[in-house]
Amino acid sequence: MRKAIEKRLQTAPHDYGEPLRKSLKGYWKLRVGDYRVVFKVIESEVWILGIRHRKSVYMDIGTRM
């Protein structure tokens, strides 16, 4: 999983990810199997907010903000 995340986010995060909506607007998600990586691109850096199972990712990330 780590290699897939590094490869995709280092090369072109906006090409592999999908933008999130509503309360998570401005953040992106990357699907890796049953897991979701929530991240934000700030200038040339990628900030990962969390990596969670798809069933609980949005609730968990929403409470962290």
Short mmCIF file of C-alpha atoms in Angstrom, two decimals:
data_model
loop_
_atom_site.label_atom_id
_atom_site.label_comp_id
_atom_site.label_asym_id
_atom_site.label_seq_id
_atom_site.Cartn_x
_atom_site.Cartn_y
_atom_site.Cartn_z
CA MET A 1 0.00 0.00 0.00
CA ARG A 2 2.80 2.41 0.87
CA LYS A 3 4.45 2.06 -2.54
CA ALA A 4 1.17 2.68 -4.34
CA ILE A 5 0.52 5.81 -2.29
CA GLU A 6 4.03 7.18 -2.78
CA LYS A 7 4.06 6.48 -6.51
CA ARG A 8 0.70 8.09 -7.18
CA LEU A 9 1.01 11.10 -4.91
CA GLN A 10 4.60 11.92 -5.89
CA THR A 11 3.96 11.85 -9.61
CA ALA A 12 0.53 13.42 -10.16
CA PRO A 13 -1.80 13.57 -7.14
CA HIS A 14 -4.60 15.36 -9.01
CA ASP A 15 -4.57 12.77 -11.80
CA TYR A 16 -4.98 9.81 -9.44
CA GLY A 17 -7.15 11.43 -6.77
CA GLU A 18 -10.71 12.70 -6.73
CA PRO A 19 -11.81 15.97 -5.10
CA LEU A 20 -13.99 15.76 -2.01
CA ARG A 21 -17.12 17.84 -1.47
CA LYS A 22 -19.16 19.53 1.25
CA SER A 23 -17.32 19.79 4.59
CA LEU A 24 -14.15 18.29 3.09
CA LYS A 25 -14.00 20.63 0.10
CA GLY A 26 -10.39 21.42 -0.79
CA TYR A 27 -9.25 17.91 0.09
CA TRP A 28 -8.74 14.96 -2.20
CA LYS A 29 -9.12 11.20 -1.88
CA LEU A 30 -7.00 8.43 -3.30
CA ARG A 31 -8.45 4.93 -3.47
CA VAL A 32 -6.08 2.08 -2.61
CA GLY A 33 -8.07 -1.14 -2.42
CA ASP A 34 -10.58 -0.88 0.44
CA TYR A 35 -8.70 2.05 1.95
CA ARG A 36 -8.92 5.77 1.28
CA VAL A 37 -6.12 8.30 1.60
CA VAL A 38 -7.37 11.83 2.31
CA PHE A 39 -4.84 14.45 1.28
CA LYS A 40 -4.41 18.11 0.42
CA VAL A 41 -1.96 19.66 -2.03
CA ILE A 42 -0.35 22.87 -0.79
CA GLU A 43 1.94 24.40 -3.41
CA SER A 44 4.25 21.49 -4.29
CA GLU A 45 3.69 19.48 -1.09
CA VAL A 46 1.15 16.73 -0.42
CA TRP A 47 -0.24 16.63 3.12
CA ILE A 48 -1.86 13.33 4.11
CA LEU A 49 -4.63 13.76 6.68
CA GLY A 50 -5.39 10.11 7.15
CA ILE A 51 -5.51 6.60 5.78
CA ARG A 52 -8.62 4.70 6.83
CA HIS A 53 -10.90 1.90 5.72
CA ARG A 54 -13.56 3.14 3.32
CA LYS A 55 -16.39 2.45 5.79
CA SER A 56 -15.18 4.97 8.35
CA VAL A 57 -12.80 7.34 6.59
CA TYR A 58 -15.04 10.38 6.11
CA MET A 59 -16.48 10.32 9.62
CA ASP A 60 -13.03 9.87 11.16
CA ILE A 61 -11.44 12.62 9.07
CA GLY A 62 -14.39 14.97 9.59
CA THR A 63 -13.98 14.75 13.37
CA ARG A 64 -10.25 15.49 13.12
CA MET A 65 -10.84 18.84 11.44
#
